[in-house]
């Protein structure tokens, strides 16, 4: 598998995955509290949930009110008392069992993710693999989470305890619904915390499956709860006095609001926000790898990826050959029914978002960019897909740094190509953005590669590849792309706190 590892071939193909587009409806409650699916106790405003591939409503999600949010937090609080007292090894075993169940149910979860999100089943399987790998990784760390012992004068000493924070809130975006929930819950639970998770109201479905799996794996009932809804529900969560931490993935404007709310309760926050990341292609690159890298950097999940390298800086010497090849390969991307095995680009999340992406392309043309391919709506032949939210992936040439398409996050399949002449110029232009989530470089010159990534003001940098997600590596942003880290050992810092204990072995020497 091309950007995940450790998947046995038996997990790859499932014979029944093909037929479900346009047929699934969901009737079960989508809130999860105290170890069971429940209808929310209050709120109750219903939002339609779509299948992007067909434009069909697959269910209605009931938004949780203040009372339901409180019940979920209280349920988490009760479970925290049990879970936080368990040893790391005991927690590890439960997380490993959850990872095993996810592997077992991989096809079912990936199919649901595809139906609700619109991404290809091929990619959804990778997302689910990254998800269980994340649980395995933090299960591995759970047993070794510890403080340190520090010798002091006269035989006295101090020690630190790494303690959980309490009830953590996770708020997710719609592009990687299951994976985001795992990236937040795995380190949180490994550290001994409880969690209340709110997915995006566009993709409420798969995270409830995760909650069921956690219970089946042996977590105390109430340890992981799901509330549903949009901004109002999110605000109840962020203001709740019993919430110890908020981890958010989403847009910059919402991230600012989350931070303001957290400030009122002195709650720590992790913010995984948007980006407009640079990918710098030098003329001494391996061209085919660089072309592959540019496609990986722009067209996964219909371009709806926060860390995408959407500003592709190409050394002028290879501009023509690189552009020609990228365009040729982009035109070959198979768009269509996301549940078909050979589809590589499915549907965008919803009609307003598709319109927004189309608006960016229109504006790019008005500002002088040239559409080298795609950018138009795509209507699949299959009649059941005719109301889906498809577009052809787009490559823009003739771009300049001041264009809106180069400055703003589009969150769709739109690549902007920008020529450059010198390394210094490329680095300076790459850094001339309010964002700092990711960046990449393609070159065969190892000194240049390391020099350039060292100069990039971005949290996640790639050399000679792009958009890989090994769970062992910390992920997160600089500047307006947020702070805090997910994945890797680093995430432990954001879901635990240190208690220092100072131990006197002698007598108290009072100054009074
Ligand atoms: N850095 C990262 O890891 C990622 C960042 N993103 C960013 O997310 C954006 C797209 O996702 P969207 O779901 O449209 O973002 P969004 O910011 O509109 O919503 C994200 C989540 O916040 C909730 N929310 C909205 N208003 C809220 C409020 N006032 N209080 C509490 N919660 C609130 C939403 O219901 C949703 O669950 C893009 O800008 C993208 O760059 C998306 C995925 C990953
Ligand atoms: C998995 N990956 C690296 C393609 C994207 C992860 C960040 C996001 O949630 O957008």
mmCIF file of C-alpha atoms in Angstrom, residues 69-285:
data_model
loop_
_atom_site.group_PDB
_atom_site.id
_atom_site.type_symbol
_atom_site.label_atom_id
_atom_site.label_comp_id
_atom_site.label_asym_id
_atom_site.label_seq_id
_atom_site.Cartn_x
_atom_site.Cartn_y
_atom_site.Cartn_z
ATOM 1 C CA UNK A 69 -23.264 17.791 26.321
ATOM 2 C CA UNK A 70 -23.301 17.861 30.111
ATOM 3 C CA UNK A 71 -24.484 14.248 30.305
ATOM 4 C CA UNK A 72 -21.657 13.204 27.963
ATOM 5 C CA UNK A 73 -19.081 15.088 30.048
ATOM 6 C CA UNK A 74 -20.432 13.567 33.284
ATOM 7 C CA UNK A 75 -20.304 10.124 31.718
ATOM 8 C CA UNK A 76 -16.657 10.736 30.734
ATOM 9 C CA UNK A 77 -15.879 12.017 34.233
ATOM 10 C CA UNK A 78 -17.202 8.835 35.833
ATOM 11 C CA UNK A 79 -15.208 6.599 33.466
ATOM 12 C CA UNK A 80 -12.082 8.704 33.993
ATOM 13 C CA UNK A 81 -12.061 7.688 37.668
ATOM 14 C CA UNK A 82 -11.656 4.044 36.649
ATOM 15 C CA UNK A 83 -9.421 4.426 33.578
ATOM 16 C CA UNK A 84 -6.962 6.861 35.136
ATOM 17 C CA UNK A 85 -6.286 4.396 37.962
ATOM 18 C CA UNK A 86 -5.342 1.594 35.583
ATOM 19 C CA UNK A 87 -1.713 0.936 34.734
ATOM 20 C CA UNK A 88 -0.326 1.870 31.332
ATOM 21 C CA UNK A 89 -0.005 -1.810 30.436
ATOM 22 C CA UNK A 90 -3.678 -2.407 31.249
ATOM 23 C CA UNK A 91 -4.703 0.517 29.049
ATOM 24 C CA UNK A 92 -2.337 -0.705 26.359
ATOM 25 C CA UNK A 93 -4.086 -4.078 26.135
ATOM 26 C CA UNK A 94 -7.473 -2.437 25.586
ATOM 27 C CA UNK A 95 -6.105 -0.103 22.903
ATOM 28 C CA UNK A 96 -4.481 -3.055 21.121
ATOM 29 C CA UNK A 97 -7.769 -4.938 21.177
ATOM 30 C CA UNK A 98 -9.503 -1.868 19.693
ATOM 31 C CA UNK A 99 -6.859 -1.730 16.954
ATOM 32 C CA UNK A 100 -7.444 -5.417 16.236
ATOM 33 C CA UNK A 101 -11.212 -4.904 15.915
ATOM 34 C CA UNK A 102 -10.702 -1.949 13.559
ATOM 35 C CA UNK A 103 -8.512 -4.161 11.341
ATOM 36 C CA UNK A 104 -11.175 -6.824 11.410
ATOM 37 C CA UNK A 105 -13.893 -4.323 10.462
ATOM 38 C CA UNK A 106 -11.674 -2.368 8.093
ATOM 39 C CA UNK A 107 -13.823 -2.841 5.017
ATOM 40 C CA UNK A 108 -17.082 -1.938 6.729
ATOM 41 C CA UNK A 109 -15.606 1.218 8.289
ATOM 42 C CA UNK A 110 -13.863 2.271 5.055
ATOM 43 C CA UNK A 111 -17.084 1.757 3.091
ATOM 44 C CA UNK A 112 -19.034 3.913 5.540
ATOM 45 C CA UNK A 113 -16.341 6.587 5.407
ATOM 46 C CA UNK A 114 -16.498 6.609 1.618
ATOM 47 C CA UNK A 115 -20.293 6.833 1.592
ATOM 48 C CA UNK A 116 -20.355 9.744 4.041
ATOM 49 C CA UNK A 117 -17.230 11.619 2.900
ATOM 50 C CA UNK A 118 -17.065 10.954 -0.849
ATOM 51 C CA UNK A 119 -13.375 9.938 -0.944
ATOM 52 C CA UNK A 120 -12.378 6.817 -2.882
ATOM 53 C CA UNK A 121 -12.586 3.466 -1.108
ATOM 54 C CA UNK A 122 -8.922 3.026 -2.001
ATOM 55 C CA UNK A 123 -8.029 6.028 0.145
ATOM 56 C CA UNK A 124 -10.554 5.314 2.877
ATOM 57 C CA UNK A 125 -8.877 1.938 3.474
ATOM 58 C CA UNK A 126 -5.560 3.733 3.933
ATOM 59 C CA UNK A 127 -7.207 6.131 6.411
ATOM 60 C CA UNK A 128 -8.518 3.204 8.440
ATOM 61 C CA UNK A 129 -5.082 1.569 8.406
ATOM 62 C CA UNK A 130 -3.479 4.757 9.671
ATOM 63 C CA UNK A 131 -6.186 4.842 12.355
ATOM 64 C CA UNK A 132 -5.516 1.393 13.822
ATOM 65 C CA UNK A 133 -1.771 1.971 13.506
ATOM 66 C CA UNK A 134 -2.248 5.085 15.633
ATOM 67 C CA UNK A 135 -3.984 3.027 18.340
ATOM 68 C CA UNK A 136 -1.213 0.420 18.195
ATOM 69 C CA UNK A 137 1.464 3.090 18.452
ATOM 70 C CA UNK A 138 -0.005 4.708 21.574
ATOM 71 C CA UNK A 139 -0.773 1.296 23.067
ATOM 72 C CA UNK A 140 2.976 0.706 22.724
ATOM 73 C CA UNK A 141 3.796 3.923 24.529
ATOM 74 C CA UNK A 142 1.188 3.578 27.305
ATOM 75 C CA UNK A 143 3.238 1.141 29.386
ATOM 76 C CA UNK A 144 6.324 3.326 29.398
ATOM 77 C CA UNK A 145 4.722 6.665 30.288
ATOM 78 C CA UNK A 146 6.549 7.730 33.407
ATOM 79 C CA UNK A 147 8.124 10.601 35.241
ATOM 80 C CA UNK A 148 11.685 10.851 36.492
ATOM 81 C CA UNK A 149 13.493 10.777 39.786
ATOM 82 C CA UNK A 150 15.894 13.615 40.630
ATOM 83 C CA UNK A 151 18.487 13.424 43.406
ATOM 84 C CA UNK A 152 18.650 16.457 45.760
ATOM 85 C CA UNK A 153 21.215 17.377 48.481
ATOM 86 C CA UNK A 154 21.375 15.372 51.716
ATOM 87 C CA UNK A 155 19.624 12.290 50.371
ATOM 88 C CA UNK A 156 16.451 14.187 49.610
ATOM 89 C CA UNK A 157 14.985 13.757 46.171
ATOM 90 C CA UNK A 158 12.149 14.734 43.902
ATOM 91 C CA UNK A 159 10.150 12.828 41.372
ATOM 92 C CA UNK A 160 7.688 13.656 38.653
ATOM 93 C CA UNK A 161 4.482 11.845 37.822
ATOM 94 C CA UNK A 162 3.007 12.072 34.351
ATOM 95 C CA UNK A 163 -0.703 12.405 35.046
ATOM 96 C CA UNK A 164 -3.699 12.623 32.732
ATOM 97 C CA UNK A 165 -5.608 15.889 32.343
ATOM 98 C CA UNK A 166 -9.159 14.604 32.833
ATOM 99 C CA UNK A 167 -12.006 14.919 30.339
ATOM 100 C CA UNK A 168 -10.594 15.981 26.968
ATOM 101 C CA UNK A 169 -12.727 17.297 24.130
ATOM 102 C CA UNK A 170 -11.991 16.438 20.502
ATOM 103 C CA UNK A 171 -13.617 18.490 17.738
ATOM 104 C CA UNK A 172 -13.075 17.212 14.222
ATOM 105 C CA UNK A 173 -13.261 18.299 10.583
ATOM 106 C CA UNK A 174 -15.053 16.350 7.831
ATOM 107 C CA UNK A 175 -12.124 15.356 5.607
ATOM 108 C CA UNK A 176 -10.725 12.488 7.722
ATOM 109 C CA UNK A 177 -13.592 11.756 10.140
ATOM 110 C CA UNK A 178 -12.444 8.388 11.538
ATOM 111 C CA UNK A 179 -8.731 9.135 11.369
ATOM 112 C CA UNK A 180 -9.024 12.492 13.154
ATOM 113 C CA UNK A 181 -10.988 10.783 15.952
ATOM 114 C CA UNK A 182 -8.197 8.212 16.306
ATOM 115 C CA UNK A 183 -5.403 10.783 16.159
ATOM 116 C CA UNK A 184 -7.055 12.530 19.112
ATOM 117 C CA UNK A 185 -8.438 9.647 21.151
ATOM 118 C CA UNK A 186 -5.440 7.286 20.944
ATOM 119 C CA UNK A 187 -2.907 9.527 22.735
ATOM 120 C CA UNK A 188 -5.597 10.958 25.034
ATOM 121 C CA UNK A 189 -6.762 7.540 26.206
ATOM 122 C CA UNK A 190 -3.237 6.098 26.371
ATOM 123 C CA UNK A 191 -2.388 8.860 28.844
ATOM 124 C CA UNK A 192 -5.389 7.938 31.008
ATOM 125 C CA UNK A 193 -7.840 10.647 29.958
ATOM 126 C CA UNK A 194 -11.505 10.320 28.986
ATOM 127 C CA UNK A 195 -12.891 11.980 25.854
ATOM 128 C CA UNK A 196 -16.011 13.582 24.449
ATOM 129 C CA UNK A 197 -15.722 13.838 20.680
ATOM 130 C CA UNK A 198 -17.746 15.978 18.314
ATOM 131 C CA UNK A 199 -17.337 15.195 14.621
ATOM 132 C CA UNK A 200 -18.300 17.603 11.868
ATOM 133 C CA UNK A 201 -22.080 17.552 11.279
ATOM 134 C CA UNK A 202 -21.283 16.663 7.634
ATOM 135 C CA UNK A 203 -19.616 13.378 8.672
ATOM 136 C CA UNK A 204 -21.221 12.174 11.887
ATOM 137 C CA UNK A 205 -21.326 8.465 11.121
ATOM 138 C CA UNK A 206 -18.003 6.627 11.417
ATOM 139 C CA UNK A 207 -16.871 7.983 14.775
ATOM 140 C CA UNK A 208 -19.849 6.294 16.471
ATOM 141 C CA UNK A 209 -18.469 3.026 15.148
ATOM 142 C CA UNK A 210 -15.166 3.869 16.835
ATOM 143 C CA UNK A 211 -17.022 4.453 20.106
ATOM 144 C CA UNK A 212 -18.675 1.017 19.827
ATOM 145 C CA UNK A 213 -15.318 -0.605 19.111
ATOM 146 C CA UNK A 214 -13.766 1.028 22.176
ATOM 147 C CA UNK A 215 -16.529 -0.382 24.371
ATOM 148 C CA UNK A 216 -16.216 -3.813 22.766
ATOM 149 C CA UNK A 217 -12.466 -3.702 23.364
ATOM 150 C CA UNK A 218 -13.054 -3.299 27.099
ATOM 151 C CA UNK A 219 -12.926 0.408 27.874
ATOM 152 C CA UNK A 220 -15.077 1.508 30.819
ATOM 153 C CA UNK A 221 -18.499 2.657 29.649
ATOM 154 C CA UNK A 222 -18.446 6.419 29.167
ATOM 155 C CA UNK A 223 -14.723 6.697 28.514
ATOM 156 C CA UNK A 224 -15.287 7.800 24.917
ATOM 157 C CA UNK A 225 -18.521 9.631 24.120
ATOM 158 C CA UNK A 226 -19.836 11.217 20.936
ATOM 159 C CA UNK A 227 -21.998 14.324 20.775
ATOM 160 C CA UNK A 228 -23.276 15.604 17.460
ATOM 161 C CA UNK A 229 -23.896 19.064 16.066
ATOM 162 C CA UNK A 230 -22.177 22.174 14.772
ATOM 163 C CA UNK A 231 -20.965 25.415 16.317
ATOM 164 C CA UNK A 232 -23.558 25.572 19.117
ATOM 165 C CA UNK A 233 -22.771 22.071 20.388
ATOM 166 C CA UNK A 234 -19.046 22.804 20.066
ATOM 167 C CA UNK A 235 -19.459 25.912 22.175
ATOM 168 C CA UNK A 236 -21.234 24.017 24.961
ATOM 169 C CA UNK A 237 -18.284 21.641 25.016
ATOM 170 C CA UNK A 238 -15.619 24.348 25.052
ATOM 171 C CA UNK A 239 -17.349 26.302 27.839
ATOM 172 C CA UNK A 240 -18.029 23.269 30.029
ATOM 173 C CA UNK A 241 -16.271 23.721 33.385
ATOM 174 C CA UNK A 242 -15.426 20.020 33.722
ATOM 175 C CA UNK A 243 -13.550 19.881 30.416
ATOM 176 C CA UNK A 244 -9.770 19.908 30.924
ATOM 177 C CA UNK A 245 -8.511 20.221 27.351
ATOM 178 C CA UNK A 246 -9.684 20.878 23.804
ATOM 179 C CA UNK A 247 -8.079 19.404 20.707
ATOM 180 C CA UNK A 248 -9.436 20.927 17.522
ATOM 181 C CA UNK A 249 -9.010 20.197 13.823
ATOM 182 C CA UNK A 250 -10.631 22.654 11.471
ATOM 183 C CA UNK A 251 -10.450 26.114 9.997
ATOM 184 C CA UNK A 252 -8.464 29.105 11.251
ATOM 185 C CA UNK A 253 -11.537 31.261 12.097
ATOM 186 C CA UNK A 254 -13.061 28.483 14.222
ATOM 187 C CA UNK A 255 -9.654 27.796 15.793
ATOM 188 C CA UNK A 256 -9.524 31.412 16.974
ATOM 189 C CA UNK A 257 -12.970 31.073 18.578
ATOM 190 C CA UNK A 258 -11.947 27.824 20.285
ATOM 191 C CA UNK A 259 -8.874 29.506 21.726
ATOM 192 C CA UNK A 260 -10.935 32.410 23.039
ATOM 193 C CA UNK A 261 -13.382 30.052 24.725
ATOM 194 C CA UNK A 262 -10.534 27.965 26.157
ATOM 195 C CA UNK A 263 -8.865 31.100 27.511
ATOM 196 C CA UNK A 264 -11.897 31.786 29.705
ATOM 197 C CA UNK A 265 -11.451 28.423 31.438
ATOM 198 C CA UNK A 266 -7.601 28.374 31.256
ATOM 199 C CA UNK A 267 -7.888 25.151 29.253
ATOM 200 C CA UNK A 268 -4.972 24.018 27.111
ATOM 201 C CA UNK A 269 -5.721 23.653 23.396
ATOM 202 C CA UNK A 270 -4.235 21.834 20.425
ATOM 203 C CA UNK A 271 -5.099 23.521 17.141
ATOM 204 C CA UNK A 272 -4.671 21.722 13.809
ATOM 205 C CA UNK A 273 -5.741 24.385 11.353
ATOM 206 C CA UNK A 274 -5.524 25.101 7.653
ATOM 207 C CA UNK A 275 -2.593 25.570 5.332
ATOM 208 C CA UNK A 276 -1.301 26.765 1.975
ATOM 209 C CA UNK A 277 1.834 24.732 1.913
ATOM 210 C CA UNK A 278 4.732 25.072 -0.545
ATOM 211 C CA UNK A 279 6.262 22.249 -2.529
ATOM 212 C CA UNK A 280 9.608 23.218 -4.063
ATOM 213 C CA UNK A 281 10.764 21.242 -7.093
ATOM 214 C CA UNK A 282 14.400 21.754 -8.082
ATOM 215 C CA UNK A 283 15.672 20.977 -11.561
ATOM 216 C CA UNK A 284 17.989 18.265 -10.167
ATOM 217 C CA UNK A 285 15.045 16.215 -8.878
#
